[in-house]
PDB file of C-alpha atoms in Angstrom:
ATOM      1  CA  GLN A   1      18.656  78.940 150.735  1.00 87.00           C
ATOM      2  CA  VAL A   2      19.050  76.697 147.622  1.00 92.00           C
ATOM      3  CA  GLN A   3      21.609  74.083 147.111  1.00 94.00           C
ATOM      4  CA  LEU A   4      22.370  72.545 143.667  1.00 96.00           C
ATOM      5  CA  VAL A   5      23.946  69.208 143.071  1.00 94.00           C
ATOM      6  CA  GLU A   6      25.144  68.597 139.670  1.00 95.00           C
ATOM      7  CA  SER A   7      25.977  65.536 138.023  1.00 95.00           C
ATOM      8  CA  GLY A   8      26.688  63.605 134.521  1.00 96.00           C
ATOM      9  CA  GLY A   9      30.270  65.152 133.835  1.00 95.00           C
ATOM     10  CA  GLY A  10      33.032  62.961 132.629  1.00 97.00           C
ATOM     11  CA  LEU A  11      35.397  62.038 130.009  1.00 98.00           C
ATOM     12  CA  VAL A  12      34.099  61.586 126.583  1.00 98.00           C
ATOM     13  CA  GLN A  13      35.525  60.952 123.023  1.00 98.00           C
ATOM     14  CA  ALA A  14      34.689  63.431 120.049  1.00 98.00           C
ATOM     15  CA  GLY A  15      31.212  62.602 118.782  1.00 98.00           C
ATOM     16  CA  GLY A  16      29.904  61.297 121.636  1.00 98.00           C
ATOM     17  CA  SER A  17      27.260  62.316 124.200  1.00 98.00           C
ATOM     18  CA  LEU A  18      26.910  63.153 127.918  1.00 98.00           C
ATOM     19  CA  ARG A  19      23.786  64.417 129.623  1.00 98.00           C
ATOM     20  CA  LEU A  20      24.121  66.566 132.627  1.00 98.00           C
ATOM     21  CA  SER A  21      21.680  67.007 135.756  1.00 98.00           C
ATOM     22  CA  CYS A  22      21.475  69.521 138.357  1.00 97.00           C
ATOM     23  CA  ALA A  23      18.895  68.951 141.193  1.00 96.00           C
ATOM     24  CA  ALA A  24      17.889  71.916 143.522  1.00 94.00           C
ATOM     25  CA  SER A  25      17.038  71.372 147.031  1.00 88.00           C
ATOM     26  CA  GLY A  26      16.263  73.817 149.892  1.00 86.00           C
ATOM     27  CA  SER A  27      13.627  76.343 150.373  1.00 76.00           C
ATOM     28  CA  PHE A  28      11.951  78.058 147.407  1.00 79.00           C
ATOM     29  CA  PHE A  29       8.903  78.367 145.542  1.00 82.00           C
ATOM     30  CA  GLY A  30      10.286  77.689 141.938  1.00 84.00           C
ATOM     31  CA  PHE A  31      12.685  79.379 139.710  1.00 89.00           C
ATOM     32  CA  ASN A  32      12.379  81.717 136.590  1.00 91.00           C
ATOM     33  CA  PHE A  33      15.547  80.661 134.838  1.00 93.00           C
ATOM     34  CA  MET A  34      17.492  77.357 135.343  1.00 96.00           C
ATOM     35  CA  GLY A  35      20.760  77.105 133.073  1.00 97.00           C
ATOM     36  CA  TRP A  36      23.995  75.884 132.430  1.00 98.00           C
ATOM     37  CA  TYR A  37      27.485  77.866 132.004  1.00 98.00           C
ATOM     38  CA  ARG A  38      30.740  76.682 131.393  1.00 98.00           C
ATOM     39  CA  GLN A  39      34.523  78.109 132.101  1.00 98.00           C
ATOM     40  CA  ALA A  40      37.361  76.671 129.985  1.00 96.00           C
ATOM     41  CA  PRO A  41      40.879  77.174 131.668  1.00 92.00           C
ATOM     42  CA  GLY A  42      42.038  80.652 131.167  1.00 94.00           C
ATOM     43  CA  LYS A  43      38.684  81.969 129.613  1.00 96.00           C
ATOM     44  CA  GLN A  44      35.725  83.418 130.969  1.00 97.00           C
ATOM     45  CA  ARG A  45      32.458  81.869 132.177  1.00 97.00           C
ATOM     46  CA  GLN A  46      30.127  81.924 129.595  1.00 97.00           C
ATOM     47  CA  LEU A  47      26.448  80.960 129.038  1.00 98.00           C
ATOM     48  CA  VAL A  48      25.542  77.567 127.541  1.00 98.00           C
ATOM     49  CA  ALA A  49      22.084  77.348 127.648  1.00 98.00           C
ATOM     50  CA  ARG A  50      19.086  78.376 129.829  1.00 97.00           C
ATOM     51  CA  ILE A  51      15.295  77.709 130.016  1.00 97.00           C
ATOM     52  CA  THR A  52      12.478  79.893 131.658  1.00 95.00           C
ATOM     53  CA  SER A  53      10.013  78.723 133.629  1.00 92.00           C
ATOM     54  CA  SER A  54       7.476  78.687 130.686  1.00 92.00           C
ATOM     55  CA  GLY A  55       9.875  76.896 128.630  1.00 94.00           C
ATOM     56  CA  THR A  56      11.425  79.173 126.686  1.00 97.00           C
ATOM     57  CA  THR A  57      15.174  78.171 125.785  1.00 98.00           C
ATOM     58  CA  ASN A  58      18.034  80.265 124.808  1.00 97.00           C
ATOM     59  CA  TYR A  59      21.641  78.627 123.410  1.00 98.00           C
ATOM     60  CA  ALA A  60      24.971  79.810 122.782  1.00 98.00           C
ATOM     61  CA  ASP A  61      25.692  79.996 119.242  1.00 98.00           C
ATOM     62  CA  SER A  62      28.270  77.231 119.870  1.00 97.00           C
ATOM     63  CA  ALA A  63      25.292  74.636 121.574  1.00 98.00           C
ATOM     64  CA  LYS A  64      23.042  75.609 119.052  1.00 98.00           C
ATOM     65  CA  GLY A  65      21.690  72.007 117.208  1.00 97.00           C
ATOM     66  CA  ARG A  66      23.965  69.946 119.353  1.00 98.00           C
ATOM     67  CA  PHE A  67      22.881  70.697 123.133  1.00 98.00           C
ATOM     68  CA  THR A  68      19.243  70.654 124.360  1.00 98.00           C
ATOM     69  CA  ILE A  69      18.362  71.930 127.683  1.00 98.00           C
ATOM     70  CA  SER A  70      15.169  70.851 129.680  1.00 97.00           C
ATOM     71  CA  ARG A  71      13.453  71.139 132.997  1.00 95.00           C
ATOM     72  CA  ASP A  72      11.572  69.076 135.147  1.00 94.00           C
ATOM     73  CA  ASN A  73       9.715  71.538 137.608  1.00 90.00           C
ATOM     74  CA  ALA A  74       8.173  68.635 139.509  1.00 91.00           C
ATOM     75  CA  LYS A  75      11.706  67.435 140.381  1.00 92.00           C
ATOM     76  CA  ASN A  76      13.203  70.930 140.253  1.00 92.00           C
ATOM     77  CA  THR A  77      15.876  69.526 137.908  1.00 95.00           C
ATOM     78  CA  VAL A  78      17.508  70.900 134.956  1.00 97.00           C
ATOM     79  CA  TYR A  79      19.366  68.924 132.178  1.00 98.00           C
ATOM     80  CA  LEU A  80      21.575  69.742 129.422  1.00 98.00           C
ATOM     81  CA  GLN A  81      21.842  66.955 126.995  1.00 98.00           C
ATOM     82  CA  MET A  82      25.014  67.433 124.681  1.00 98.00           C
ATOM     83  CA  ASN A  83      25.586  65.333 121.726  1.00 98.00           C
ATOM     84  CA  THR A  84      28.418  65.520 118.977  1.00 98.00           C
ATOM     85  CA  LEU A  85      30.683  66.714 121.609  1.00 98.00           C
ATOM     86  CA  LYS A  86      33.981  68.478 120.367  1.00 98.00           C
ATOM     87  CA  PRO A  87      37.259  68.870 122.312  1.00 97.00           C
ATOM     88  CA  GLU A  88      36.538  72.566 122.478  1.00 97.00           C
ATOM     89  CA  ASP A  89      33.296  71.776 124.715  1.00 98.00           C
ATOM     90  CA  THR A  90      35.847  70.785 127.337  1.00 98.00           C
ATOM     91  CA  ALA A  91      35.407  72.848 130.553  1.00 98.00           C
ATOM     92  CA  VAL A  92      33.845  73.001 133.864  1.00 98.00           C
ATOM     93  CA  TYR A  93      29.880  73.133 133.702  1.00 98.00           C
ATOM     94  CA  TYR A  94      28.158  75.093 136.093  1.00 98.00           C
ATOM     95  CA  CYS A  95      24.369  74.955 136.798  1.00 97.00           C
ATOM     96  CA  TYR A  96      22.758  78.100 137.856  1.00 95.00           C
ATOM     97  CA  VAL A  97      18.945  78.752 138.959  1.00 96.00           C
ATOM     98  CA  ASN A  98      17.414  82.143 139.506  1.00 94.00           C
ATOM     99  CA  ASN A  99      14.328  82.481 141.918  1.00 90.00           C
ATOM    100  CA  TRP A 100      13.058  85.863 141.087  1.00 89.00           C
ATOM    101  CA  THR A 101      15.714  87.194 143.758  1.00 89.00           C
ATOM    102  CA  ARG A 102      19.257  86.093 142.788  1.00 92.00           C
ATOM    103  CA  ASP A 103      21.031  83.646 141.201  1.00 93.00           C
ATOM    104  CA  TYR A 104      22.389  80.581 142.715  1.00 95.00           C
ATOM    105  CA  TRP A 105      25.326  78.343 141.497  1.00 96.00           C
ATOM    106  CA  GLY A 106      26.290  74.464 141.622  1.00 96.00           C
ATOM    107  CA  GLN A 107      29.831  73.409 142.427  1.00 96.00           C
ATOM    108  CA  GLY A 108      30.762  72.640 138.789  1.00 96.00           C
ATOM    109  CA  THR A 109      31.207  69.172 136.944  1.00 97.00           C
ATOM    110  CA  GLN A 110      34.188  68.560 134.523  1.00 98.00           C
ATOM    111  CA  VAL A 111      33.485  67.637 131.205  1.00 98.00           C
ATOM    112  CA  THR A 112      36.518  66.408 129.048  1.00 98.00           C
ATOM    113  CA  VAL A 113      36.255  65.629 125.303  1.00 98.00           C
ATOM    114  CA  SER A 114      39.334  64.002 123.906  1.00 97.00           C
ATOM    115  CA  SER A 115      40.060  63.920 120.021  1.00 94.00           C
TER     116      SER A 115
END
């Protein structure tokens, strides 16, 4: 079983920055994918960014050039550095990991960007 604990969400003004962290604990041998999704009110959950075990990254178009995903395999932690935040980035951000068998999800952390 894998537990994910997210941190770093909050309220920020447009143009500001936040850094999300997600630490994994439990029984596992490592992760294939680690990443972040977000869900805004009334919308479907959407991929923001993900990173493979070898460091290959994928970003949603809305995140390219502003967000950077990284991972520390020794700490089993994935990060999302979010810069130049916009009001439309407001959402609950969910961490997820895949251990080559299944996906695990965090509880979500709220990010609110005020205009």
